Structure formats: C-alpha cells, structure tokens
C-alpha cells in the first residue's frame, strides 16, 4: 500500500438533474492500478452514484472505453502511473450521446454493426453439419486481424469523419464487413458492398488513421477501409453502371 | 407498467443464451424470442474464455475417451447419461459454430486443429488461438443479428420470475436506461446468466458474474444443485486474478516452485519429461493434470514454504520460455499480452507468476438433460445450470462446449413445449408484479447512510474465501454460515447514494448483492453437510471420498431460515466409481 494519492476529475451528468459538471475525487495511488480501479474505488467507497460500464477488466469485453486525459482509452488498460502526477481527467467517449456520467448511448453503433451483415453468407448452406468448411491457415490469416475487434468503440471516438458525418458506418463496422468479405467461407461480399458504398462517410475517410492508432487490439480499421475501397469500389460502380452484369 | 410478450424469453445473452435463441428459431421459425441481458451481448463473460472447446473429431480420439475424461475429471459426480449426450452432440455443435464463422485455428490441410488440455487422454480441444470464447461469442452474436424473430432487450436486469398456475410465465426486468420496470411474459423462460465467481475475492470472473439467474430460480422454489463445488484454476495472475489459460500448459508450459522444481511430480501426477522431449507435454499427467488437483498441490507447496513471496500473496512460476517467441505469438498471444500489460512480465524471457484463482462454479440451477428445471416452463443452460456434466470438478474446455450443447437442447425443448400454451391472466401475476415494484421502490427509498454495498460485498468475499476456499472443515464452514446469516440482515440495511432513475448502476449492484448472499448460503450449507472430500470440495476433517454416502448431488432449497439440503442419486450408466489415476500409470479409459 502507498500513502500517495491521485486526483481524478470526472465528468458528471444526470439528465434528470442538470449538469454537466466535473467532480474531483482523491483516490489512493498504486503503481499497478488502472483508471478503472480508481473509478471503482470512487464508486465503492466515496460516491456510489458515479455510473460507468465495466466487466472483464482484462481488455476483451470492450465495455470500459472512456476519454482519459482526452484520449480514447480502455480504462482497464490505462495505468495511473502513465498519467502521474495527475490530475487525471475522465470523460465519456466523444462522438456519442451521453446517457449519464461516463455512460454513452451505443445503440447507433449497434445498428451500424447490424447494417454490414456481419455473418457468413452461404448459397450452398443445406444445414449439413457432418464436416467443417476447409480453410487453410493462409486463408485464415487474410481476415484474422479484422476479426479481433472487441467493439470498444475507441475508433469512433477518434474518427474525424464520425464527428462530421453522423451516419458514417465507421471504422469498426467497416473492418467487420471486411472481416467477412475476406473470409474464404463467405459468399456475401456483394451484398455487403452494396451497403457500405452507399454510405456517404466512406468517401470522406482520408486514411489519416486515427482509428488504427487508438485500437487496443491492433485491428487496423483504416487498413480495412482502404482495402475495401480499392477492391470494392471499382467492382461496385461497374455493377451500378452496368446493371445487366449483376449476378442473379 | 411496460409490457412485452414473447413465446420464449431468454435471460442472459452470452454463449448459452445466444445459442438457445437460435435453437428456438431453428426448431420453429414462427416463434418470437425475447433476449434479455444486463449487458450488451458481446460484453458477456463468454468473451473471456481463452483456451478452447472440447469435441471428438480426430481419428485418434473416440467418444469413450471424452466420456471417461469427463467422468473421472468430475470425480464420478457427473450424471453419465448427460455426459454421453454431451459428448455425442459436441462435434455437431462445434461444426455449427464453424459454419457460423468462428475462426478456428487450422492444420495446414485446412481442417480444424486441436490441442491438449488438462485431464485429457487425447488432445481434443478446438481453439481460436487463445481467444476462443471471444471468437465464439462474437460469431454467435453476429450470426444472431440476421434473425428477426429475436428481439433484444440489452441492458435490462431481470429482477424476479413470474409464475402462475404452477408454471414459469415470464419475469420482471429493470431497464437500466430509464429505471422503469417491464413485465415480460412468455410461456417458457431460459436462464443463461452464467456463474457466480464474484462471491469470492480473487476470481477470473468479470464483474457481471454475480449469479443473478441462480437467485431468480432459487427464489422461485427451484433447487440449486452441487453448489459446494467451486473450481480454482491453478494459473491466475496474482493481484488481478486474470486468467493465464491452461493452453499455455497444453502447449508445453511447466510449473515451478521456489526451488525450481516441477513440484507436481510430488503429488501423484506422474513423472516429468524434459521440456524438449518430443513426448512432452504428456496428456493427463503433470502440468496436464486436472485443475482441482493442481490447485490443491499449490496449497501444499505453500504450506511447505516452497512458493514465492509476492505483493499479492504467494505464487509459483509458469514457465513457457522454452516454447520460443514464434510459438508463443502464434498459439498463446493473449497470454503474452496479458502478462505484459498486467504483470509487467514478458513470458518470452521470464516465467509468469501464477496462483490458484476462483474460475468456475460447477453448481447451479438443477436441470434435466433438456435443460428443464423442476418448475414447468423454466429452463437453464450454461454455467448457471447444473445438469450435471461437471460433477465435482469440470474438465478444462468442456464449459464452452456445454454452452452450445445445452443452450441448443434447452432452446429446442422450450420451442416444443410452448406449443398450445396460453399465458394465465389475473391476480396471481398482478400480485407478483406489484410485490416486485414495491421491493425495488423500498430499496430506492431507503434513507442515506445505511450499509455500503461495497463493504457488504467485501465482507461476503472475505467470508467465502476464509470459510469455503480450496480447503474447508466444519469449523470454517460453520463460521462462514454464521457470517452469511449476518450479511443477510445487513443487506436489508444497505442504502444507495444514487437517487437517479437513469442508469442507476448502484441499484443493479444492490439487487446483485442481495442474490449473491442468498446463493452463498446455499453453497456454504451444502459444503458443511457434505462430510467427504471429492474433486474441488476438500474437507480437511473428512479427507476421503465416501461413495457409500455421497455419490449424490446436493440439492439446496430456500427456506425462511437456513437452506434445506437434500440429496439426489448420481446417474451411473457404464462407468462405476473408481480411483482417479493421472500420470503414466493411467491406462486408457481407466482400464
């Protein structure tokens, strides 16, 4: 245990009771504490009314994304020691409506995930479960990186386009579309491209790559978007301009 | 009051809940499904499972081997009819996951690869690197998005079950976003809320694993079965309790005490082979022994002073350095990520400090092989349920398989059972809804300054660890039972700081702790009454297994006083109780 403390400046907002405001809390400092530990200390022993999401505290459930000193961060992986001597400012993820304190509304994000049809599409699926589809390690490697997204939404908070174009499908959902497009078992690429190239935002994305920089799982959504555009745009427009060339 | 109606209501949207939902669709696409979850589905704790998922698919394996490994792993407390069904249906369910896009790791041929796991004679664990649960959960969730029959209620907390005419007919749920209560009606309810590792202080479990579904069923009069069996995983990071997967040992990692000795050889787990011997690691031996025996071996080493001293308690070392950087990065990349981030250790160059940590709860809602509870209309599947295939100690990599096999069974059975059923109207349901509304209103209206929720939770954690940890005896368990009785009273005196209806997470914590104390009492009393040692339940005052008296499941029923403990015979089909033999002296299937 240490006697050192650190100051947290936490964004507070209650829709039924005014705000927003910042509230300061003094919490114990430990070398191996993450920001989430400090928030839990506040909730447990100082102020039970502070609201935030968390669960696994091992960087895989994707719940605890917040702005830490202005940077989109997983609070379970943001160590206090990297922000000393403080104070440490904790705010809800930007580019999302705030519901309460550090909790943001993610329903829009959930709809965007749904929008890209993130599942295997097979024309030949007859329900036969006697054997797996064969996929070599090389085929797996083509999409594996894009399958690592934990839906933490840090990339949406970092994305300059989301801030301007509200209905932009966004980095995580586009990476997910690409994850299925590149899967050798999938046959739904055309369907997904019809969705993503009709979305305005993708043309506004300039590959500055903030999304890939904040990604805690190195998914590289910017790379996914670039790949998708290069591979898909030509094909998409060819079909759009020559409808007779469309399949089925 | 908000009202919703579906044919089947599923509480919990992790691996079991999502699989159950899709099984209902498969069985009858005309049915409507309500999927209630206190978190968005992809946050469910299935996401944290690492090592893999067992199913017989390779030519060198056989159903008999998987059955025997599971039964002997369970210390003969598993129901053998259930284990047989489980093993038979596992390959089909895993192939289904593959067809739903799960990115299984592959052999060069393109077929699914398998790795060895603890307590197995033959390697049969399918894996997606060491993020198997993450990939399984996301594949299930993403696949489920295409089914319009499934209506999701994300961030809704189920507070109680509704019963009428002797059947379960829905639940009351609190919407986090608004603080409003919803009456959710259905002719079948499937509980898939996961385990309750959070009643212990040091656990791999996420904060959401508070056993809510067990409390729902227990309070509706359903028995909680085999609650005394709690699995300590032998390799968690000290302090955080973050899991270092058994796959690290399946790939060849070894455990060392402070003398640098592979101490497991001193605990009837076989002889160590050199780490560079091509036969290392040996299945069902040494580091690939079962979890209960490995965790118990740690305790003996600790008592003998052969563990390391650390800031967060004693530990031993898990050494994977000999695997080399390439293999570590391909097979167990998450281990490297977690050890680096949370312990400041790079496993490529340093051994990882580890100690036993509460990981899995074998006990749960009593169900039959269809997932059906004794209350008609109620089902349970996954870690919250106790079928039981896990008995006194779950075999590593059976839990993810259990989610899909029994999630699907429960979904199919519920889909068939709701045909022709009518919901009851009338005062019976209204009364329960009103009582629930009053209970929550009373909790919210309590004057500030009562007991703090977190302090009650801390005291619960301390009591469970001290009284019902890896080793237990009558004195420790009796003290634990007494403390839990006090905690039950203190729960009635707790109060909230948070007065907002919107996103009141403190109210959820209050409802959770209320249930946690309740189910902890079932655990402690079942442990006190079982005067034998079996699997994960080790009584220092009754060190031997006692098949004459305790080849039985404990059944805890809620009463106004202490829980009432009854017993039910274990189903034995073809594998009579025998010694659990690990190491090189073990023959195939115990023969």
PDB file of C-alpha atoms in Angstrom, chain A residues 234-247:
ATOM      1  CA  UNK A 234     -14.392  -0.443 -58.982  1.00  0.00           C
ATOM      2  CA  UNK A 235     -16.477  -3.562 -58.857  1.00  0.00           C
ATOM      3  CA  UNK A 236     -19.378  -1.760 -57.209  1.00  0.00           C
ATOM      4  CA  UNK A 237     -19.532   1.019 -59.764  1.00  0.00           C
ATOM      5  CA  UNK A 238     -19.163  -1.363 -62.636  1.00  0.00           C
ATOM      6  CA  UNK A 239     -22.251  -3.186 -61.423  1.00  0.00           C
ATOM      7  CA  UNK A 240     -24.079   0.054 -60.742  1.00  0.00           C
ATOM      8  CA  UNK A 241     -23.392   1.401 -64.225  1.00  0.00           C
ATOM      9  CA  UNK A 242     -23.902  -1.909 -66.000  1.00  0.00           C
ATOM     10  CA  UNK A 243     -26.847  -3.471 -64.194  1.00  0.00           C
ATOM     11  CA  UNK A 244     -27.041  -6.302 -66.693  1.00  0.00           C
ATOM     12  CA  UNK A 245     -23.702  -7.520 -65.335  1.00  0.00           C
ATOM     13  CA  UNK A 246     -25.157  -8.062 -61.862  1.00  0.00           C
ATOM     14  CA  UNK A 247     -25.277 -11.581 -60.621  1.00  0.00           C
TER      15      UNK A 247
END
